[in-house]
Short mmCIF file of N, CA and C in Angstrom, two decimals:
data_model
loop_
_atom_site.label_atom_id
_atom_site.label_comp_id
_atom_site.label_asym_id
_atom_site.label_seq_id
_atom_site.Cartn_x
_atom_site.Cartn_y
_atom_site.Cartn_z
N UNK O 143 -32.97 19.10 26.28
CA UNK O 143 -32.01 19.98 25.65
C UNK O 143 -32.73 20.73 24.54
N UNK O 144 -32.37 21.93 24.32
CA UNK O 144 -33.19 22.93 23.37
C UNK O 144 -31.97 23.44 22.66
N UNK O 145 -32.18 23.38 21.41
CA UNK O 145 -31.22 24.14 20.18
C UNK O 145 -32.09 25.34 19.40
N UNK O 146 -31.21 26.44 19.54
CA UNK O 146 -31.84 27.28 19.10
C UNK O 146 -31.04 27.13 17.48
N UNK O 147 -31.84 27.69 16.56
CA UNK O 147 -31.42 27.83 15.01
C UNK O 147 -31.38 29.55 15.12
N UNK O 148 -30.63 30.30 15.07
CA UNK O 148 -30.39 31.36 15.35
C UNK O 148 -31.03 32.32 13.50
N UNK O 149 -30.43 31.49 12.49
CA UNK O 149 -30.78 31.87 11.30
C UNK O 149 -32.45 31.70 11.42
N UNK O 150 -32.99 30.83 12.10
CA UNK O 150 -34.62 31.05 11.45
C UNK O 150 -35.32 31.49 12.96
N UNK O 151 -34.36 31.67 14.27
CA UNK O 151 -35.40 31.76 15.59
C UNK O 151 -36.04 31.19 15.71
N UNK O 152 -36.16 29.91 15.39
CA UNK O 152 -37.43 28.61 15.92
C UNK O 152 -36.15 27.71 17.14
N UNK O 153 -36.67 26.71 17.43
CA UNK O 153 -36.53 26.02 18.81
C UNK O 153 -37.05 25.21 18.50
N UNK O 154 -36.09 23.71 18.39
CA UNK O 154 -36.54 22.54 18.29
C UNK O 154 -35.76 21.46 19.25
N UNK O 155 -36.62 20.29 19.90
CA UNK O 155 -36.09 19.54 20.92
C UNK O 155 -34.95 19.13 19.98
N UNK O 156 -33.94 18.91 20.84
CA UNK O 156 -32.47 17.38 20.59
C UNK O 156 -33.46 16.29 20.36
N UNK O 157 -33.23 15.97 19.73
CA UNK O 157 -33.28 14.14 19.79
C UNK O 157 -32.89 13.46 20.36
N UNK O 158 -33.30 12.32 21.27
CA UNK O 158 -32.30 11.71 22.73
C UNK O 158 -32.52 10.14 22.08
N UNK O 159 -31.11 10.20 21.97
CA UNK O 159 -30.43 8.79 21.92
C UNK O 159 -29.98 8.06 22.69
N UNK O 160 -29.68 6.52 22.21
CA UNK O 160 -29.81 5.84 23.15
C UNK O 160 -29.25 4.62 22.23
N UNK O 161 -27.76 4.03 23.21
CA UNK O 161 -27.18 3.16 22.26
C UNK O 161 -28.47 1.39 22.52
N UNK O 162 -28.22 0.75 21.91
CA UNK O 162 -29.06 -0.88 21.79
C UNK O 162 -28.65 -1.49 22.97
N UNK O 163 -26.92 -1.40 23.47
CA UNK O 163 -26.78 -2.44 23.85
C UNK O 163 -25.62 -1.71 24.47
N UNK O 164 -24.90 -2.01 26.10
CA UNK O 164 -23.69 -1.86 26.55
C UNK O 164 -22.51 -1.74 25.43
N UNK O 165 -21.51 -1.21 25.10
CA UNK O 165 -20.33 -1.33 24.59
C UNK O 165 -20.22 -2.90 24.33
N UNK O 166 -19.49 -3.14 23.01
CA UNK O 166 -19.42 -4.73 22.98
C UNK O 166 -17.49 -4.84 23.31
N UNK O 167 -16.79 -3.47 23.40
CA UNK O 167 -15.64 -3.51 23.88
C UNK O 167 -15.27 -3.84 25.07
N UNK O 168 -16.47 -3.14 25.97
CA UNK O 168 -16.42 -3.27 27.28
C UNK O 168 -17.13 -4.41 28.43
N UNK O 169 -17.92 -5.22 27.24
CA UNK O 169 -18.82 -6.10 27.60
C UNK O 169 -17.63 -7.53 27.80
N UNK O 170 -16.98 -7.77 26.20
CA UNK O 170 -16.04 -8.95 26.39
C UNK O 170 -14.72 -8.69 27.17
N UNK O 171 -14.32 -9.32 27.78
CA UNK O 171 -13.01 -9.35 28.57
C UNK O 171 -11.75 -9.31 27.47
N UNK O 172 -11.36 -7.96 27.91
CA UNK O 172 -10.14 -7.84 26.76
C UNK O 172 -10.46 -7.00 25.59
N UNK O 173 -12.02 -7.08 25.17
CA UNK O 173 -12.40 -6.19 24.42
C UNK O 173 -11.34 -4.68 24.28
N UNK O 174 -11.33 -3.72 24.84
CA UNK O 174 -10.77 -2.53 24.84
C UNK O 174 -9.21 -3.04 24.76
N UNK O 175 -8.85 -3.56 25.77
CA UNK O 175 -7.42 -3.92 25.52
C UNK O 175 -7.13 -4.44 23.65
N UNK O 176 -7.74 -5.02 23.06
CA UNK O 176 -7.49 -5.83 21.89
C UNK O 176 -7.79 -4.50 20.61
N UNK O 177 -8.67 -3.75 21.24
CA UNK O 177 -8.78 -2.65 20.25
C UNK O 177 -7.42 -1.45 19.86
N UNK O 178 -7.52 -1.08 21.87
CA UNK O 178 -6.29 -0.23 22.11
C UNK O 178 -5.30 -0.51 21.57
N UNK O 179 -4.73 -1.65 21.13
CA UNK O 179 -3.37 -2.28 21.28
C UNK O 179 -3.02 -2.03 19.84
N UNK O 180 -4.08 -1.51 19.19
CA UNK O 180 -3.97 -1.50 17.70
C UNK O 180 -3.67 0.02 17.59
N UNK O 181 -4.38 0.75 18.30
CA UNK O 181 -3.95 2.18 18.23
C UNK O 181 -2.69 2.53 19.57
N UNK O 182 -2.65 1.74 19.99
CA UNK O 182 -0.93 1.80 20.27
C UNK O 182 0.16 1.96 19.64
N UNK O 183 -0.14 0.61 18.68
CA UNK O 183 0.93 0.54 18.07
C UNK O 183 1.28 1.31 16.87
N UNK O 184 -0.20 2.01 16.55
CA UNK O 184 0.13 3.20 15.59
C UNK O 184 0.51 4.28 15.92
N UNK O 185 0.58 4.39 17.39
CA UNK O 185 1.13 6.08 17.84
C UNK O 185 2.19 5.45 17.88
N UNK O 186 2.64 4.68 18.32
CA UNK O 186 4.40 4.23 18.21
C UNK O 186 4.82 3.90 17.17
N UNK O 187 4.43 4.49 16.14
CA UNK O 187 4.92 4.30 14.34
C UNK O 187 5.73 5.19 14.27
N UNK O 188 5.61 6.58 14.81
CA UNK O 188 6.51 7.38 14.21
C UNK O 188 5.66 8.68 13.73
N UNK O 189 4.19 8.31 13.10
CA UNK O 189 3.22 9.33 12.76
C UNK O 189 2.90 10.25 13.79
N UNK O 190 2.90 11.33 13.53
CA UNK O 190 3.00 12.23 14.39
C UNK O 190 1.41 12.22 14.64
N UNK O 191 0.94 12.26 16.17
CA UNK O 191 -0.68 12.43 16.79
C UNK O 191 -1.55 12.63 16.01
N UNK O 192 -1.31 14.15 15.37
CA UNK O 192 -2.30 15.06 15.39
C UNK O 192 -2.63 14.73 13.62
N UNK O 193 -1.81 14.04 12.87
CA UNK O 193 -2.13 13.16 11.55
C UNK O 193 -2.80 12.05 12.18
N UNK O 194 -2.83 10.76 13.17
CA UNK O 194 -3.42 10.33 13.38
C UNK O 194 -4.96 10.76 13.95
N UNK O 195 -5.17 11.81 14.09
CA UNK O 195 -6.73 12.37 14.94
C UNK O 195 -7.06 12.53 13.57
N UNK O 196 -6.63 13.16 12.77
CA UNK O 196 -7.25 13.35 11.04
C UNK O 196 -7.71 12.44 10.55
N UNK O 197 -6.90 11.35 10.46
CA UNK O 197 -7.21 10.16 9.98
C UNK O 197 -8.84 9.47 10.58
N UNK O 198 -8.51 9.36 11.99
CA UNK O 198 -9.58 8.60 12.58
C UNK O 198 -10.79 9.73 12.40
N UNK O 199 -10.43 11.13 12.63
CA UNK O 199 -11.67 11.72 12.16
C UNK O 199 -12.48 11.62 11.06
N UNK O 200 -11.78 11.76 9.85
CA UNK O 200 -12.33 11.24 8.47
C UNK O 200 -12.83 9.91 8.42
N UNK O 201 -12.19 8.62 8.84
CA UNK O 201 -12.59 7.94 8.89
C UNK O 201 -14.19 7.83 9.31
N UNK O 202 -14.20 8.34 10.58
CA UNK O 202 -15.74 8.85 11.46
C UNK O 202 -16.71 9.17 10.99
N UNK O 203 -16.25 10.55 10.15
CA UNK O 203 -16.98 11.07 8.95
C UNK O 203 -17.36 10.11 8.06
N UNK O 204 -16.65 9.70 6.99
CA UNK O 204 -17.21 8.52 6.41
C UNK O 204 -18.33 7.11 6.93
N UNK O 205 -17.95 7.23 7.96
CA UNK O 205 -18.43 5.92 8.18
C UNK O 205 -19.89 6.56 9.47
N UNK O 206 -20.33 7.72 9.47
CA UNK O 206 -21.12 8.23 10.24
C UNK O 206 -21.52 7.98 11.77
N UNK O 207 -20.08 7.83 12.12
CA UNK O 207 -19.95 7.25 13.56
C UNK O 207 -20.02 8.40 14.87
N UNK O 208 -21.48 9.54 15.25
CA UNK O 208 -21.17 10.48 15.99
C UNK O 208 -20.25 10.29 17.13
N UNK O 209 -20.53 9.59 17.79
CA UNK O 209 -19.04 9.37 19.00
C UNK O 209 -18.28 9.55 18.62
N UNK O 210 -17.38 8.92 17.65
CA UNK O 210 -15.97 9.19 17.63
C UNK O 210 -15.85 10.82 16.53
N UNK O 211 -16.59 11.10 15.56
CA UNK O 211 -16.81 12.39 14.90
C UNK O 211 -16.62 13.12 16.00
N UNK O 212 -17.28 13.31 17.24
CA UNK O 212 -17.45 13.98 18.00
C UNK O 212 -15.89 14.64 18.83
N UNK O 213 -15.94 13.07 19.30
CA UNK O 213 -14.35 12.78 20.24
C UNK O 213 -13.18 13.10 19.17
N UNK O 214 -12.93 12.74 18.16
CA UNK O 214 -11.85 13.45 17.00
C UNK O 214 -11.58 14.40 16.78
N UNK O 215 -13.07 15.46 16.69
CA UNK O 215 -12.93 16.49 16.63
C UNK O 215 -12.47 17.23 18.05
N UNK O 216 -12.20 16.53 18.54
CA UNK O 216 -11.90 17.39 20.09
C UNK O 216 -10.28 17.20 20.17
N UNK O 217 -10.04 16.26 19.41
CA UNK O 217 -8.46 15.97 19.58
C UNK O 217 -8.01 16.58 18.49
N UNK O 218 -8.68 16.94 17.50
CA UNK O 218 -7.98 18.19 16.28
C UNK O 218 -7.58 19.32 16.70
N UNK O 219 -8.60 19.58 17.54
CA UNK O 219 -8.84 21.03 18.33
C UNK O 219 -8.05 21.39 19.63
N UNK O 220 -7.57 19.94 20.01
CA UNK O 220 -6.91 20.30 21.18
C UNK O 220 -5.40 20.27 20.58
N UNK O 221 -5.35 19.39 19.20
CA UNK O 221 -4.00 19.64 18.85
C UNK O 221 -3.31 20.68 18.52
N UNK O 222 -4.40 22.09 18.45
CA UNK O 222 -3.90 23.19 17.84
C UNK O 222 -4.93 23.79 16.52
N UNK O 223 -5.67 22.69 15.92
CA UNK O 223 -5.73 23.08 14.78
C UNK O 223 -6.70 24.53 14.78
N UNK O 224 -7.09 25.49 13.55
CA UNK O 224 -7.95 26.72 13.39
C UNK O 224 -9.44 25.82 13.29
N UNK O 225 -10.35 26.21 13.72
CA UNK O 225 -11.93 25.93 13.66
C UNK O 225 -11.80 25.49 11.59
N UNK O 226 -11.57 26.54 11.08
CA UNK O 226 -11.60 25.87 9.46
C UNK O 226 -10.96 24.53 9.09
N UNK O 227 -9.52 24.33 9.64
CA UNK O 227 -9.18 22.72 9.55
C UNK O 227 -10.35 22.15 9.68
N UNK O 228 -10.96 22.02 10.95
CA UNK O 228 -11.54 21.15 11.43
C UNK O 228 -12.71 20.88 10.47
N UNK O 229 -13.24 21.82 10.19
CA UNK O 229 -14.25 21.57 9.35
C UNK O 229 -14.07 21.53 8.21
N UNK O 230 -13.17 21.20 7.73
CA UNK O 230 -12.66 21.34 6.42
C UNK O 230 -12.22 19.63 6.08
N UNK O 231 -11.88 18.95 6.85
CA UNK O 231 -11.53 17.71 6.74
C UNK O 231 -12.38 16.73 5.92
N UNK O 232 -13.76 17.19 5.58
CA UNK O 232 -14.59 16.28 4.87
C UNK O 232 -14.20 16.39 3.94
N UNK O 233 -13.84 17.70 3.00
CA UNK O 233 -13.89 18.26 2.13
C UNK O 233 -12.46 18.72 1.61
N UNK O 234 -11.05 17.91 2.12
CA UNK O 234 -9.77 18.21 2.31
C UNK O 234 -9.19 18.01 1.09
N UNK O 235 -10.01 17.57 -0.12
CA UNK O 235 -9.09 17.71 -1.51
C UNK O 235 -9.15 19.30 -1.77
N UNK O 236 -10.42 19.65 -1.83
CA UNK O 236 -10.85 21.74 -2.04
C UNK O 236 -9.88 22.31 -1.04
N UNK O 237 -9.73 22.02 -0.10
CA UNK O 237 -9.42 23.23 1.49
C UNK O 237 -7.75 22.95 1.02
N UNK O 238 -7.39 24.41 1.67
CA UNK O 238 -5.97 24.77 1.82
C UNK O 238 -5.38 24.40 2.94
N UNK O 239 -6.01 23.71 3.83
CA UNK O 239 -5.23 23.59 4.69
C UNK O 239 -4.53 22.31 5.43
N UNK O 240 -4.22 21.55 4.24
CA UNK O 240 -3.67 20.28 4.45
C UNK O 240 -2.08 20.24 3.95
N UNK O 241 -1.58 19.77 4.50
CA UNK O 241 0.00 19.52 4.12
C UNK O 241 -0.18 18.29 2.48
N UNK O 242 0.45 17.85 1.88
CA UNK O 242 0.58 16.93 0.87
C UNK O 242 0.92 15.02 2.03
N UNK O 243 1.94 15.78 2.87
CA UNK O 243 1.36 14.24 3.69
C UNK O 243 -0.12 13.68 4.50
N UNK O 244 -0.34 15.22 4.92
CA UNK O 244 -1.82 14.55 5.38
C UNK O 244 -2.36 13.69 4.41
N UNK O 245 -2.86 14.90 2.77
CA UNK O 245 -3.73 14.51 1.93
C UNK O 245 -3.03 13.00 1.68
N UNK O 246 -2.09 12.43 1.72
CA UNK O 246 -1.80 11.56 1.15
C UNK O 246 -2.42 10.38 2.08
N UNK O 247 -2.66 10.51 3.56
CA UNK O 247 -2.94 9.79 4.35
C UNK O 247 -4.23 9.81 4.23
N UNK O 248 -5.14 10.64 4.31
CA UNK O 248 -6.55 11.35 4.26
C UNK O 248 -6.82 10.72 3.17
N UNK O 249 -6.00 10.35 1.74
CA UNK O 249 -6.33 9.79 0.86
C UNK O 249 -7.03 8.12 0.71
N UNK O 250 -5.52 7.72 1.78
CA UNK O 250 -5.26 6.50 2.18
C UNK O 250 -6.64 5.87 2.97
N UNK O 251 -6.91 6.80 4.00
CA UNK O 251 -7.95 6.33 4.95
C UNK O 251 -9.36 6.08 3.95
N UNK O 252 -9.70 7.18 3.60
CA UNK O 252 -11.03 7.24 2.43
C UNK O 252 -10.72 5.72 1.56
N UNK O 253 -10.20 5.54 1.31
CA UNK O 253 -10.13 4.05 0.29
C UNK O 253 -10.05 2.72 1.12
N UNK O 254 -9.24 3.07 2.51
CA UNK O 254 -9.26 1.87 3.24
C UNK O 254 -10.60 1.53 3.37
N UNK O 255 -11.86 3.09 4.06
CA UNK O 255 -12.75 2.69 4.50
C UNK O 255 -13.92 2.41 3.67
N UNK O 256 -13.66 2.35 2.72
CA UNK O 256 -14.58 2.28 1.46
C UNK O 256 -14.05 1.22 0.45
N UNK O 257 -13.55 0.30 0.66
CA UNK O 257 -12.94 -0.70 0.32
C UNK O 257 -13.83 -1.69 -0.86
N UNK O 258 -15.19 -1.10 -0.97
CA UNK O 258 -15.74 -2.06 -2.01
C UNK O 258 -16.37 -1.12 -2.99
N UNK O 259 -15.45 0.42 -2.91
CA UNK O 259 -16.00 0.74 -3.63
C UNK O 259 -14.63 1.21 -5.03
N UNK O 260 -13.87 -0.24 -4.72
CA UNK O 260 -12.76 -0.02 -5.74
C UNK O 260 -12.16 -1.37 -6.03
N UNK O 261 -12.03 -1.86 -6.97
CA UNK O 261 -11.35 -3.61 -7.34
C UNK O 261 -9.93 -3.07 -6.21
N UNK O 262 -9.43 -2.05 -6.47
CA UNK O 262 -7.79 -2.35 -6.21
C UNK O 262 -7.69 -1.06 -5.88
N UNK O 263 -7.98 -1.00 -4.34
CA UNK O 263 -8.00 0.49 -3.02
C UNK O 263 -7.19 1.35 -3.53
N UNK O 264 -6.16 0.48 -3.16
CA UNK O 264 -4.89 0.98 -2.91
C UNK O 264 -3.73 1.19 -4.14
N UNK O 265 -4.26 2.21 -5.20
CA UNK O 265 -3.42 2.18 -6.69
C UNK O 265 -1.73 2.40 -6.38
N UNK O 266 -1.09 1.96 -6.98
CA UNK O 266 0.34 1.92 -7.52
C UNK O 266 0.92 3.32 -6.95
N UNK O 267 0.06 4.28 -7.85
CA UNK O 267 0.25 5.42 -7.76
C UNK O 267 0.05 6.23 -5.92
N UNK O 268 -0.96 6.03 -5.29
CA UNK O 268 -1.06 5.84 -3.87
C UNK O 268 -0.44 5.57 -3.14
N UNK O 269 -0.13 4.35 -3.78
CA UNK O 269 1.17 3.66 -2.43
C UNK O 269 2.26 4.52 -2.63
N UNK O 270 3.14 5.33 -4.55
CA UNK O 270 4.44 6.00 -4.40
C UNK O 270 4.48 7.12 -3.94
N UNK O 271 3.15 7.46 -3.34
CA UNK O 271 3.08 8.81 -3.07
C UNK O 271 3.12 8.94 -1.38
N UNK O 272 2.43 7.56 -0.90
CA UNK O 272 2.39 7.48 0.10
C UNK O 272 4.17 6.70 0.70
N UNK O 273 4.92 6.55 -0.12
CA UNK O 273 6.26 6.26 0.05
C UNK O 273 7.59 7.05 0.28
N UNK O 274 6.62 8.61 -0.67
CA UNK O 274 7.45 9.85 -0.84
C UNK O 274 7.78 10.83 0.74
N UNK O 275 6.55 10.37 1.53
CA UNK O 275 5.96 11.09 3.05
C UNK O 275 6.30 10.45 3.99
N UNK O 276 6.38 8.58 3.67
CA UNK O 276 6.30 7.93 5.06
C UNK O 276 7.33 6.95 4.88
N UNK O 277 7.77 6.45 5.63
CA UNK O 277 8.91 4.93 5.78
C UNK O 277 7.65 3.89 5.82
N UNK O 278 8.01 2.88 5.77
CA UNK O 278 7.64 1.99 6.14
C UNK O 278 6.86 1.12 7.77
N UNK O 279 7.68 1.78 8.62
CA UNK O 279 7.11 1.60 9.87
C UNK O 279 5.79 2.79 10.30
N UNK O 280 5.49 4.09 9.32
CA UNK O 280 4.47 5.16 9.53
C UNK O 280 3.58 4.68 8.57
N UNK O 281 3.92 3.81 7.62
CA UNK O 281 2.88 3.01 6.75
C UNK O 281 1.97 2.41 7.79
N UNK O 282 2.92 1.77 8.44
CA UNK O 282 2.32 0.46 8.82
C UNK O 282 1.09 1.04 10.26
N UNK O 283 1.83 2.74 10.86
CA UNK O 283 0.56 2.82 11.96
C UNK O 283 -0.06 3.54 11.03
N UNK O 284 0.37 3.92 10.08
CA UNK O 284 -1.36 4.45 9.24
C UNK O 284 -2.41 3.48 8.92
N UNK O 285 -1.81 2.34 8.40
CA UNK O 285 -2.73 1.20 8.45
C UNK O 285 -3.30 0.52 9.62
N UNK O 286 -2.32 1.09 10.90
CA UNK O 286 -3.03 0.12 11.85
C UNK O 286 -4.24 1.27 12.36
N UNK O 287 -4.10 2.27 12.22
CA UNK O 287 -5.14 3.48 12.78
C UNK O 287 -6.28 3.34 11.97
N UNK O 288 -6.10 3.55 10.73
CA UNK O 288 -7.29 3.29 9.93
C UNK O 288 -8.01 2.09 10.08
N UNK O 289 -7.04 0.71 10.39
CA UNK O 289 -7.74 -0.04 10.96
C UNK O 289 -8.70 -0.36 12.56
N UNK O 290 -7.73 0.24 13.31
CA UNK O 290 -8.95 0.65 14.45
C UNK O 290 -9.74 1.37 14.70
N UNK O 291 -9.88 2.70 13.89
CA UNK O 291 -10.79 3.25 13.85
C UNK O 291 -12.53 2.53 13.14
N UNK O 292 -12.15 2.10 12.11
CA UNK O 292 -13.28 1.77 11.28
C UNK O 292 -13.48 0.24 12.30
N UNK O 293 -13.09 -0.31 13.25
CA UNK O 293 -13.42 -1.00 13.90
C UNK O 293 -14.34 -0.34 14.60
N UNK O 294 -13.34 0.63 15.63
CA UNK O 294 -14.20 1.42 16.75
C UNK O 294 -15.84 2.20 16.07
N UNK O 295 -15.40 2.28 15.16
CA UNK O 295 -16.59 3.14 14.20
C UNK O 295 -17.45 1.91 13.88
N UNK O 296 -17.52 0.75 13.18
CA UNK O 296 -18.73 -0.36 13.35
C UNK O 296 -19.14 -0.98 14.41
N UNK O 297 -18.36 -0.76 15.44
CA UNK O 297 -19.26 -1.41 16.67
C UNK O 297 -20.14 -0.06 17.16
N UNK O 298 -19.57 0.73 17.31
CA UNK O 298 -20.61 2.15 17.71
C UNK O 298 -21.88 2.16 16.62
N UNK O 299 -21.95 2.33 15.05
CA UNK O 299 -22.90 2.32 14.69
C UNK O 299 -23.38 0.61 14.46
N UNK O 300 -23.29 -0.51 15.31
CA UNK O 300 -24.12 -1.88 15.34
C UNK O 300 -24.97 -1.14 16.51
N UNK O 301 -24.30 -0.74 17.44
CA UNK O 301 -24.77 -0.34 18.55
C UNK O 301 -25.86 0.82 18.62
N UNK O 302 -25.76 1.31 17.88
CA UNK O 302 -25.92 3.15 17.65
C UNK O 302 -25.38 3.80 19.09
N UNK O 303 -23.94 3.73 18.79
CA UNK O 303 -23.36 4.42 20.27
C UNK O 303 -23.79 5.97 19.91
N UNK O 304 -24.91 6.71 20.38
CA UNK O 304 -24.43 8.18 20.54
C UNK O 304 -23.29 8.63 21.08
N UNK O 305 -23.15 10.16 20.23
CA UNK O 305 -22.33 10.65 20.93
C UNK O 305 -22.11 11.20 22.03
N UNK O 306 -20.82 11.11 23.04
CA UNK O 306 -20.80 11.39 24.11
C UNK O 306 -21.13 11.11 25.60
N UNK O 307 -21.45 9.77 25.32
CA UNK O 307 -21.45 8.76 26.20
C UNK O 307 -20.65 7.69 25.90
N UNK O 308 -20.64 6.15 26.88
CA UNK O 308 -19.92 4.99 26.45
C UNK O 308 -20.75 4.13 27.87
#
C-alpha cells in the first residue's frame, strides 16, 4: 500500500501490521457473546445509537485502539454526522458541534476511561448534570457502553489488533 502526502509529494510505504495473537473474544467460547451482551444492553437503555458511537469513539481515541477508532468512525458517519463532527470529537469541549447531552456523556466516558487519573471520576457536579439529560436506565447504558468499549479497546491493544481486520 502507498500513501501519497499530497502537501509534501513524497510517497511513503503503510506500515503492515499484524495483531500477536487470534482475537481473545473469539478464541474463548462465549467470548463475543459476554462482550456483546454488554453493548446490548446499552442500546436497549433508551440512549439513542448515534450518542452511543460517540461515546465508544472517544473512548477509542483515548485509549488508542485503531480498530475500533476506525470502525466508530464509520458508524458516526453512517449515522449522518458532517466530516467536522467526526473529527472534532477529540477535541469536543472547543467544537460547536455537540449538543450539552453529548458533552455531558463525552464527559462521562473521558473520566470513566481514565479512571486513575482522578481520586473521585465521577464529581457530584457530573453526575447532576448527567441527571439533567438522562434517567436513570440511559445512565446505566452509558455506563454499560463505556464499559464495553474500553474492554473491546484493551484486548485489541494486548493484542495490537490493527485496524480493519479481526
Amino acid at each position: 500500500m502507498t500513501i501519497t502526502n499530497t502537501a509534501t509529494t513524497t510517497t511513503t510505504e503503510a506500515v503492515a501490521h499484524k495483531a500477536r495473537m487470534p482475537h481473545p473474544a473469539f478464541l474463548l467460547e462465549g467470548g463475543v457473546d459476554a462482550v456483546s451482551g454488554v453493548n446490548r444492553a446499552a442500546q436497549a437503555s433508551g440512549v439513542p445509537e448515534s450518542l452511543l458511537h460517540l461515546v465508544a469513539l472517544r473512548a477509542s481515541q483515548i485509549n488508542g485502539c485503531s480498530w475500533c477508532v476506525v470502525d466508530h468512525s464509520r458508524q458516526v458517519v453512517d449515522d449522518g454526522a458532517a466530516p467536522e463532527r467526526v473529527h472534532a470529537v477529540a477535541a469536543w469541549r472547543d467544537a460547536p458541534y455537540f449538543t450539552a447531552a453529548e458533552r455531558v456523556a463525552l464527559e462521562l466516558t473521558e473520566v470513566l476511561t481514565r479512571l486513575a487519573d482522578h481520586h473521585d471520576p465521577v464529581s457530584d457536579e457530573l453526575w447532576a448534570e448527567l441527571n439533567t439529560h438522562f434517567d436513570r436506565r440511559q445512565i446505566s447504558g452509558l455506563l454499560f457502553e463505556i464499559g464495553a468499549i474500553n474492554v473491546w479497546n484493551r484486548l485489541n491493544a494486548a493484542i495490537r489488533q490493527p485496524a480493519g481486520s479481526y
